[in-house]
Amino acid sequence: MLKLFTVVGARPQFIKAAVVSRVIRESLSGQISEYIVHTGQHFDENMSGIFFQQMDVPEPSFQLGIAGGGHGAMTGRMLEQLES
């Protein structure tokens, strides 16, 4: 079975992930295992949690918790954690 890691962290990514995740669950569940990785860029309920609930995105399999700092620093921490 193919493994797909969907990395989300900001509102536009949650919206895109909702569509992709729905197709995987409804049409490709025997072929693809999706793992949601939340970067933690938006970590409060109003900035991310509500998207998982209202848009029917599966809860994240992994939480990276990289919130805080500049964009470059957050991107660097995200890449380090994704690598491991």
PDB file of N, CA and C in Angstrom:
ATOM      1  N   MET A   1       0.843  -1.177   0.000  1.00  0.00           N
ATOM      2  CA  MET A   1       0.000   0.000   0.000  1.00  0.00           C
ATOM      3  C   MET A   1       0.892   1.245   0.000  1.00  0.00           C
ATOM      4  N   LEU A   2       0.496   2.213  -0.773  1.00  0.00           N
ATOM      5  CA  LEU A   2       1.221   3.472  -0.877  1.00  0.00           C
ATOM      6  C   LEU A   2       0.961   4.331   0.361  1.00  0.00           C
ATOM      7  N   LYS A   3       2.016   4.946   0.915  1.00  0.00           N
ATOM      8  CA  LYS A   3       1.874   5.868   2.035  1.00  0.00           C
ATOM      9  C   LYS A   3       1.975   7.291   1.516  1.00  0.00           C
ATOM     10  N   LEU A   4       1.027   8.132   1.912  1.00  0.00           N
ATOM     11  CA  LEU A   4       1.013   9.537   1.516  1.00  0.00           C
ATOM     12  C   LEU A   4       1.043  10.394   2.776  1.00  0.00           C
ATOM     13  N   PHE A   5       2.026  11.272   2.867  1.00  0.00           N
ATOM     14  CA  PHE A   5       2.116  12.198   3.985  1.00  0.00           C
ATOM     15  C   PHE A   5       1.659  13.561   3.491  1.00  0.00           C
ATOM     16  N   THR A   6       0.562  14.051   4.065  1.00  0.00           N
ATOM     17  CA  THR A   6       0.025  15.356   3.724  1.00  0.00           C
ATOM     18  C   THR A   6       0.458  16.328   4.812  1.00  0.00           C
ATOM     19  N   VAL A   7       1.253  17.322   4.447  1.00  0.00           N
ATOM     20  CA  VAL A   7       1.780  18.284   5.407  1.00  0.00           C
ATOM     21  C   VAL A   7       0.939  19.553   5.341  1.00  0.00           C
ATOM     22  N   VAL A   8       0.361  19.937   6.483  1.00  0.00           N
ATOM     23  CA  VAL A   8      -0.475  21.136   6.555  1.00  0.00           C
ATOM     24  C   VAL A   8       0.000  22.013   7.706  1.00  0.00           C
ATOM     25  N   GLY A   9      -0.264  23.325   7.569  1.00  0.00           N
ATOM     26  CA  GLY A   9       0.117  24.228   8.644  1.00  0.00           C
ATOM     27  C   GLY A   9      -0.605  25.551   8.587  1.00  0.00           C
ATOM     28  N   ALA A  10      -1.165  25.895   7.435  1.00  0.00           N
ATOM     29  CA  ALA A  10      -1.851  27.175   7.266  1.00  0.00           C
ATOM     30  C   ALA A  10      -3.212  26.938   6.620  1.00  0.00           C
ATOM     31  N   ARG A  11      -4.091  27.904   6.747  1.00  0.00           N
ATOM     32  CA  ARG A  11      -5.474  27.741   6.278  1.00  0.00           C
ATOM     33  C   ARG A  11      -5.601  27.261   4.841  1.00  0.00           C
ATOM     34  N   PRO A  12      -4.888  27.819   3.869  1.00  0.00           N
ATOM     35  CA  PRO A  12      -5.059  27.320   2.498  1.00  0.00           C
ATOM     36  C   PRO A  12      -4.708  25.838   2.363  1.00  0.00           C
ATOM     37  N   GLN A  13      -3.740  25.381   3.153  1.00  0.00           N
ATOM     38  CA  GLN A  13      -3.352  23.972   3.099  1.00  0.00           C
ATOM     39  C   GLN A  13      -4.433  23.076   3.674  1.00  0.00           C
ATOM     40  N   PHE A  14      -5.116  23.530   4.725  1.00  0.00           N
ATOM     41  CA  PHE A  14      -6.211  22.733   5.301  1.00  0.00           C
ATOM     42  C   PHE A  14      -7.331  22.558   4.285  1.00  0.00           C
ATOM     43  N   ILE A  15      -7.642  23.623   3.553  1.00  0.00           N
ATOM     44  CA  ILE A  15      -8.713  23.573   2.559  1.00  0.00           C
ATOM     45  C   ILE A  15      -8.356  22.582   1.449  1.00  0.00           C
ATOM     46  N   LYS A  16      -7.128  22.638   0.963  1.00  0.00           N
ATOM     47  CA  LYS A  16      -6.693  21.703  -0.080  1.00  0.00           C
ATOM     48  C   LYS A  16      -6.658  20.277   0.451  1.00  0.00           C
ATOM     49  N   ALA A  17      -6.185  20.094   1.659  1.00  0.00           N
ATOM     50  CA  ALA A  17      -6.093  18.760   2.250  1.00  0.00           C
ATOM     51  C   ALA A  17      -7.468  18.135   2.427  1.00  0.00           C
ATOM     52  N   ALA A  18      -8.473  18.938   2.718  1.00  0.00           N
ATOM     53  CA  ALA A  18      -9.827  18.413   2.903  1.00  0.00           C
ATOM     54  C   ALA A  18     -10.302  17.703   1.641  1.00  0.00           C
ATOM     55  N   VAL A  19     -10.066  18.301   0.494  1.00  0.00           N
ATOM     56  CA  VAL A  19     -10.502  17.715  -0.775  1.00  0.00           C
ATOM     57  C   VAL A  19      -9.728  16.428  -1.060  1.00  0.00           C
ATOM     58  N   VAL A  20      -8.411  16.486  -0.921  1.00  0.00           N
ATOM     59  CA  VAL A  20      -7.567  15.326  -1.208  1.00  0.00           C
ATOM     60  C   VAL A  20      -7.896  14.177  -0.252  1.00  0.00           C
ATOM     61  N   SER A  21      -8.015  14.467   1.024  1.00  0.00           N
ATOM     62  CA  SER A  21      -8.301  13.427   2.021  1.00  0.00           C
ATOM     63  C   SER A  21      -9.638  12.754   1.755  1.00  0.00           C
ATOM     64  N   ARG A  22     -10.617  13.534   1.357  1.00  0.00           N
ATOM     65  CA  ARG A  22     -11.949  12.975   1.070  1.00  0.00           C
ATOM     66  C   ARG A  22     -11.868  11.991  -0.100  1.00  0.00           C
ATOM     67  N   VAL A  23     -11.168  12.353  -1.150  1.00  0.00           N
ATOM     68  CA  VAL A  23     -11.022  11.457  -2.307  1.00  0.00           C
ATOM     69  C   VAL A  23     -10.308  10.173  -1.893  1.00  0.00           C
ATOM     70  N   ILE A  24      -9.261  10.303  -1.102  1.00  0.00           N
ATOM     71  CA  ILE A  24      -8.522   9.115  -0.656  1.00  0.00           C
ATOM     72  C   ILE A  24      -9.433   8.200   0.158  1.00  0.00           C
ATOM     73  N   ARG A  25     -10.166   8.764   1.104  1.00  0.00           N
ATOM     74  CA  ARG A  25     -11.049   7.945   1.952  1.00  0.00           C
ATOM     75  C   ARG A  25     -12.169   7.293   1.144  1.00  0.00           C
ATOM     76  N   GLU A  26     -12.735   8.024   0.199  1.00  0.00           N
ATOM     77  CA  GLU A  26     -13.897   7.522  -0.531  1.00  0.00           C
ATOM     78  C   GLU A  26     -13.546   6.630  -1.714  1.00  0.00           C
ATOM     79  N   SER A  27     -12.404   6.865  -2.345  1.00  0.00           N
ATOM     80  CA  SER A  27     -12.112   6.148  -3.586  1.00  0.00           C
ATOM     81  C   SER A  27     -10.819   5.337  -3.574  1.00  0.00           C
ATOM     82  N   LEU A  28      -9.900   5.662  -2.694  1.00  0.00           N
ATOM     83  CA  LEU A  28      -8.576   5.035  -2.749  1.00  0.00           C
ATOM     84  C   LEU A  28      -8.146   4.422  -1.422  1.00  0.00           C
ATOM     85  N   SER A  29      -9.079   4.157  -0.539  1.00  0.00           N
ATOM     86  CA  SER A  29      -8.720   3.713   0.813  1.00  0.00           C
ATOM     87  C   SER A  29      -7.954   2.391   0.822  1.00  0.00           C
ATOM     88  N   GLY A  30      -8.161   1.525  -0.134  1.00  0.00           N
ATOM     89  CA  GLY A  30      -7.424   0.273  -0.179  1.00  0.00           C
ATOM     90  C   GLY A  30      -6.067   0.390  -0.843  1.00  0.00           C
ATOM     91  N   GLN A  31      -5.804   1.538  -1.445  1.00  0.00           N
ATOM     92  CA  GLN A  31      -4.571   1.718  -2.192  1.00  0.00           C
ATOM     93  C   GLN A  31      -3.596   2.704  -1.542  1.00  0.00           C
ATOM     94  N   ILE A  32      -4.138   3.679  -0.808  1.00  0.00           N
ATOM     95  CA  ILE A  32      -3.315   4.738  -0.209  1.00  0.00           C
ATOM     96  C   ILE A  32      -3.634   4.874   1.269  1.00  0.00           C
ATOM     97  N   SER A  33      -2.605   4.903   2.086  1.00  0.00           N
ATOM     98  CA  SER A  33      -2.743   5.244   3.505  1.00  0.00           C
ATOM     99  C   SER A  33      -2.248   6.670   3.667  1.00  0.00           C
ATOM    100  N   GLU A  34      -3.138   7.551   4.084  1.00  0.00           N
ATOM    101  CA  GLU A  34      -2.744   8.953   4.252  1.00  0.00           C
ATOM    102  C   GLU A  34      -2.409   9.229   5.704  1.00  0.00           C
ATOM    103  N   TYR A  35      -1.334   9.962   5.898  1.00  0.00           N
ATOM    104  CA  TYR A  35      -0.906  10.411   7.218  1.00  0.00           C
ATOM    105  C   TYR A  35      -0.846  11.928   7.184  1.00  0.00           C
ATOM    106  N   ILE A  36      -1.635  12.574   8.041  1.00  0.00           N
ATOM    107  CA  ILE A  36      -1.650  14.032   8.116  1.00  0.00           C
ATOM    108  C   ILE A  36      -0.542  14.469   9.075  1.00  0.00           C
ATOM    109  N   VAL A  37       0.282  15.393   8.633  1.00  0.00           N
ATOM    110  CA  VAL A  37       1.342  15.969   9.457  1.00  0.00           C
ATOM    111  C   VAL A  37       1.021  17.445   9.637  1.00  0.00           C
ATOM    112  N   HIS A  38       0.781  17.856  10.880  1.00  0.00           N
ATOM    113  CA  HIS A  38       0.471  19.256  11.189  1.00  0.00           C
ATOM    114  C   HIS A  38       1.758  19.922  11.656  1.00  0.00           C
ATOM    115  N   THR A  39       2.170  20.965  10.940  1.00  0.00           N
ATOM    116  CA  THR A  39       3.424  21.629  11.298  1.00  0.00           C
ATOM    117  C   THR A  39       3.324  22.370  12.621  1.00  0.00           C
ATOM    118  N   GLY A  40       2.121  22.803  12.983  1.00  0.00           N
ATOM    119  CA  GLY A  40       1.950  23.582  14.199  1.00  0.00           C
ATOM    120  C   GLY A  40       2.072  25.067  13.960  1.00  0.00           C
ATOM    121  N   GLN A  41       2.199  25.467  12.700  1.00  0.00           N
ATOM    122  CA  GLN A  41       2.305  26.891  12.370  1.00  0.00           C
ATOM    123  C   GLN A  41       1.110  27.653  12.936  1.00  0.00           C
ATOM    124  N   HIS A  42      -0.083  27.123  12.735  1.00  0.00           N
ATOM    125  CA  HIS A  42      -1.292  27.667  13.368  1.00  0.00           C
ATOM    126  C   HIS A  42      -1.756  26.616  14.358  1.00  0.00           C
ATOM    127  N   PHE A  43      -1.663  26.923  15.618  1.00  0.00           N
ATOM    128  CA  PHE A  43      -1.847  25.898  16.631  1.00  0.00           C
ATOM    129  C   PHE A  43      -3.099  26.078  17.469  1.00  0.00           C
ATOM    130  N   ASP A  44      -3.758  27.240  17.405  1.00  0.00           N
ATOM    131  CA  ASP A  44      -4.938  27.378  18.256  1.00  0.00           C
ATOM    132  C   ASP A  44      -6.186  26.875  17.539  1.00  0.00           C
ATOM    133  N   GLU A  45      -7.233  26.640  18.300  1.00  0.00           N
ATOM    134  CA  GLU A  45      -8.463  26.033  17.797  1.00  0.00           C
ATOM    135  C   GLU A  45      -9.069  26.818  16.640  1.00  0.00           C
ATOM    136  N   ASN A  46      -9.033  28.147  16.703  1.00  0.00           N
ATOM    137  CA  ASN A  46      -9.630  28.964  15.647  1.00  0.00           C
ATOM    138  C   ASN A  46      -8.790  29.002  14.376  1.00  0.00           C
ATOM    139  N   MET A  47      -7.532  28.660  14.462  1.00  0.00           N
ATOM    140  CA  MET A  47      -6.667  28.726  13.290  1.00  0.00           C
ATOM    141  C   MET A  47      -6.430  27.366  12.636  1.00  0.00           C
ATOM    142  N   SER A  48      -6.687  26.270  13.336  1.00  0.00           N
ATOM    143  CA  SER A  48      -6.480  24.969  12.694  1.00  0.00           C
ATOM    144  C   SER A  48      -7.495  23.931  13.134  1.00  0.00           C
ATOM    145  N   GLY A  49      -7.719  23.786  14.422  1.00  0.00           N
ATOM    146  CA  GLY A  49      -8.617  22.740  14.912  1.00  0.00           C
ATOM    147  C   GLY A  49      -9.989  22.786  14.293  1.00  0.00           C
ATOM    148  N   ILE A  50     -10.501  23.961  14.110  1.00  0.00           N
ATOM    149  CA  ILE A  50     -11.832  24.113  13.543  1.00  0.00           C
ATOM    150  C   ILE A  50     -11.879  23.604  12.094  1.00  0.00           C
ATOM    151  N   PHE A  51     -10.766  23.716  11.360  1.00  0.00           N
ATOM    152  CA  PHE A  51     -10.730  23.217   9.992  1.00  0.00           C
ATOM    153  C   PHE A  51     -10.833  21.695   9.959  1.00  0.00           C
ATOM    154  N   PHE A  52     -10.169  21.041  10.881  1.00  0.00           N
ATOM    155  CA  PHE A  52     -10.249  19.584  10.936  1.00  0.00           C
ATOM    156  C   PHE A  52     -11.691  19.154  11.192  1.00  0.00           C
ATOM    157  N   GLN A  53     -12.367  19.852  12.089  1.00  0.00           N
ATOM    158  CA  GLN A  53     -13.745  19.485  12.432  1.00  0.00           C
ATOM    159  C   GLN A  53     -14.722  19.828  11.311  1.00  0.00           C
ATOM    160  N   GLN A  54     -14.734  21.065  10.878  1.00  0.00           N
ATOM    161  CA  GLN A  54     -15.740  21.516   9.931  1.00  0.00           C
ATOM    162  C   GLN A  54     -15.522  20.992   8.516  1.00  0.00           C
ATOM    163  N   MET A  55     -14.300  20.723   8.134  1.00  0.00           N
ATOM    164  CA  MET A  55     -14.027  20.286   6.762  1.00  0.00           C
ATOM    165  C   MET A  55     -13.775  18.787   6.678  1.00  0.00           C
ATOM    166  N   ASP A  56     -13.958  18.096   7.793  1.00  0.00           N
ATOM    167  CA  ASP A  56     -13.814  16.647   7.834  1.00  0.00           C
ATOM    168  C   ASP A  56     -12.431  16.181   7.380  1.00  0.00           C
ATOM    169  N   VAL A  57     -11.404  16.881   7.855  1.00  0.00           N
ATOM    170  CA  VAL A  57     -10.027  16.456   7.628  1.00  0.00           C
ATOM    171  C   VAL A  57      -9.657  15.538   8.798  1.00  0.00           C
ATOM    172  N   PRO A  58      -9.083  14.357   8.516  1.00  0.00           N
ATOM    173  CA  PRO A  58      -8.709  13.471   9.621  1.00  0.00           C
ATOM    174  C   PRO A  58      -7.750  14.168  10.593  1.00  0.00           C
ATOM    175  N   GLU A  59      -7.842  13.803  11.846  1.00  0.00           N
ATOM    176  CA  GLU A  59      -6.925  14.352  12.845  1.00  0.00           C
ATOM    177  C   GLU A  59      -5.488  14.011  12.443  1.00  0.00           C
ATOM    178  N   PRO A  60      -4.550  14.898  12.740  1.00  0.00           N
ATOM    179  CA  PRO A  60      -3.160  14.655  12.349  1.00  0.00           C
ATOM    180  C   PRO A  60      -2.572  13.404  13.000  1.00  0.00           C
ATOM    181  N   SER A  61      -1.792  12.702  12.222  1.00  0.00           N
ATOM    182  CA  SER A  61      -1.040  11.557  12.745  1.00  0.00           C
ATOM    183  C   SER A  61       0.190  12.036  13.499  1.00  0.00           C
ATOM    184  N   PHE A  62       0.710  13.199  13.088  1.00  0.00           N
ATOM    185  CA  PHE A  62       1.911  13.770  13.688  1.00  0.00           C
ATOM    186  C   PHE A  62       1.730  15.270  13.892  1.00  0.00           C
ATOM    187  N   GLN A  63       2.215  15.780  15.007  1.00  0.00           N
ATOM    188  CA  GLN A  63       2.214  17.215  15.318  1.00  0.00           C
ATOM    189  C   GLN A  63       3.667  17.648  15.484  1.00  0.00           C
ATOM    190  N   LEU A  64       4.108  18.573  14.640  1.00  0.00           N
ATOM    191  CA  LEU A  64       5.504  19.011  14.718  1.00  0.00           C
ATOM    192  C   LEU A  64       5.727  20.138  15.725  1.00  0.00           C
ATOM    193  N   GLY A  65       4.710  20.935  15.992  1.00  0.00           N
ATOM    194  CA  GLY A  65       4.811  21.986  17.003  1.00  0.00           C
ATOM    195  C   GLY A  65       5.866  23.038  16.731  1.00  0.00           C
ATOM    196  N   ILE A  66       5.938  23.552  15.511  1.00  0.00           N
ATOM    197  CA  ILE A  66       7.005  24.493  15.162  1.00  0.00           C
ATOM    198  C   ILE A  66       6.593  25.957  15.237  1.00  0.00           C
ATOM    199  N   ALA A  67       5.491  26.279  15.855  1.00  0.00           N
ATOM    200  CA  ALA A  67       5.011  27.667  15.897  1.00  0.00           C
ATOM    201  C   ALA A  67       6.037  28.585  16.557  1.00  0.00           C
ATOM    202  N   GLY A  68       6.084  29.812  16.082  1.00  0.00           N
ATOM    203  CA  GLY A  68       6.934  30.825  16.681  1.00  0.00           C
ATOM    204  C   GLY A  68       8.207  31.061  15.895  1.00  0.00           C
ATOM    205  N   GLY A  69       8.593  32.306  15.804  1.00  0.00           N
ATOM    206  CA  GLY A  69       9.796  32.675  15.076  1.00  0.00           C
ATOM    207  C   GLY A  69       9.470  33.101  13.661  1.00  0.00           C
ATOM    208  N   GLY A  70      10.491  33.393  12.925  1.00  0.00           N
ATOM    209  CA  GLY A  70      10.321  33.832  11.548  1.00  0.00           C
ATOM    210  C   GLY A  70      10.003  32.671  10.617  1.00  0.00           C
ATOM    211  N   HIS A  71       9.611  33.016   9.393  1.00  0.00           N
ATOM    212  CA  HIS A  71       9.245  31.989   8.420  1.00  0.00           C
ATOM    213  C   HIS A  71      10.413  31.061   8.106  1.00  0.00           C
ATOM    214  N   GLY A  72      11.594  31.617   7.950  1.00  0.00           N
ATOM    215  CA  GLY A  72      12.769  30.798   7.650  1.00  0.00           C
ATOM    216  C   GLY A  72      13.089  29.819   8.766  1.00  0.00           C
ATOM    217  N   ALA A  73      13.019  30.304  10.001  1.00  0.00           N
ATOM    218  CA  ALA A  73      13.302  29.446  11.155  1.00  0.00           C
ATOM    219  C   ALA A  73      12.266  28.325  11.265  1.00  0.00           C
ATOM    220  N   MET A  74      10.994  28.675  11.066  1.00  0.00           N
ATOM    221  CA  MET A  74       9.946  27.646  11.134  1.00  0.00           C
ATOM    222  C   MET A  74      10.118  26.623  10.009  1.00  0.00           C
ATOM    223  N   THR A  75      10.446  27.086   8.818  1.00  0.00           N
ATOM    224  CA  THR A  75      10.653  26.169   7.690  1.00  0.00           C
ATOM    225  C   THR A  75      11.817  25.230   7.976  1.00  0.00           C
ATOM    226  N   GLY A  76      12.904  25.769   8.520  1.00  0.00           N
ATOM    227  CA  GLY A  76      14.057  24.941   8.872  1.00  0.00           C
ATOM    228  C   GLY A  76      13.702  23.875   9.895  1.00  0.00           C
ATOM    229  N   ARG A  77      12.981  24.253  10.960  1.00  0.00           N
ATOM    230  CA  ARG A  77      12.577  23.274  11.984  1.00  0.00           C
ATOM    231  C   ARG A  77      11.641  22.227  11.395  1.00  0.00           C
ATOM    232  N   MET A  78      10.738  22.667  10.511  1.00  0.00           N
ATOM    233  CA  MET A  78       9.805  21.733   9.884  1.00  0.00           C
ATOM    234  C   MET A  78      10.565  20.706   9.053  1.00  0.00           C
ATOM    235  N   LEU A  79      11.524  21.160   8.240  1.00  0.00           N
ATOM    236  CA  LEU A  79      12.283  20.236   7.410  1.00  0.00           C
ATOM    237  C   LEU A  79      13.096  19.254   8.260  1.00  0.00           C
ATOM    238  N   GLU A  80      13.682  19.740   9.329  1.00  0.00           N
ATOM    239  CA  GLU A  80      14.440  18.852  10.225  1.00  0.00           C
ATOM    240  C   GLU A  80      13.537  17.756  10.793  1.00  0.00           C
ATOM    241  N   GLN A  81      12.359  18.145  11.245  1.00  0.00           N
ATOM    242  CA  GLN A  81      11.453  17.167  11.854  1.00  0.00           C
ATOM    243  C   GLN A  81      10.853  16.216  10.833  1.00  0.00           C
ATOM    244  N   LEU A  82      10.561  16.710   9.633  1.00  0.00           N
ATOM    245  CA  LEU A  82      10.039  15.834   8.583  1.00  0.00           C
ATOM    246  C   LEU A  82      11.072  14.798   8.186  1.00  0.00           C
ATOM    247  N   GLU A  83      12.323  15.202   8.177  1.00  0.00           N
ATOM    248  CA  GLU A  83      13.402  14.288   7.815  1.00  0.00           C
ATOM    249  C   GLU A  83      13.503  13.119   8.790  1.00  0.00           C
ATOM    250  N   SER A  84      13.306  13.420  10.053  1.00  0.00           N
ATOM    251  CA  SER A  84      13.409  12.336  11.053  1.00  0.00           C
ATOM    252  C   SER A  84      12.141  11.515  11.080  1.00  0.00           C
TER     253      SER A  84
END
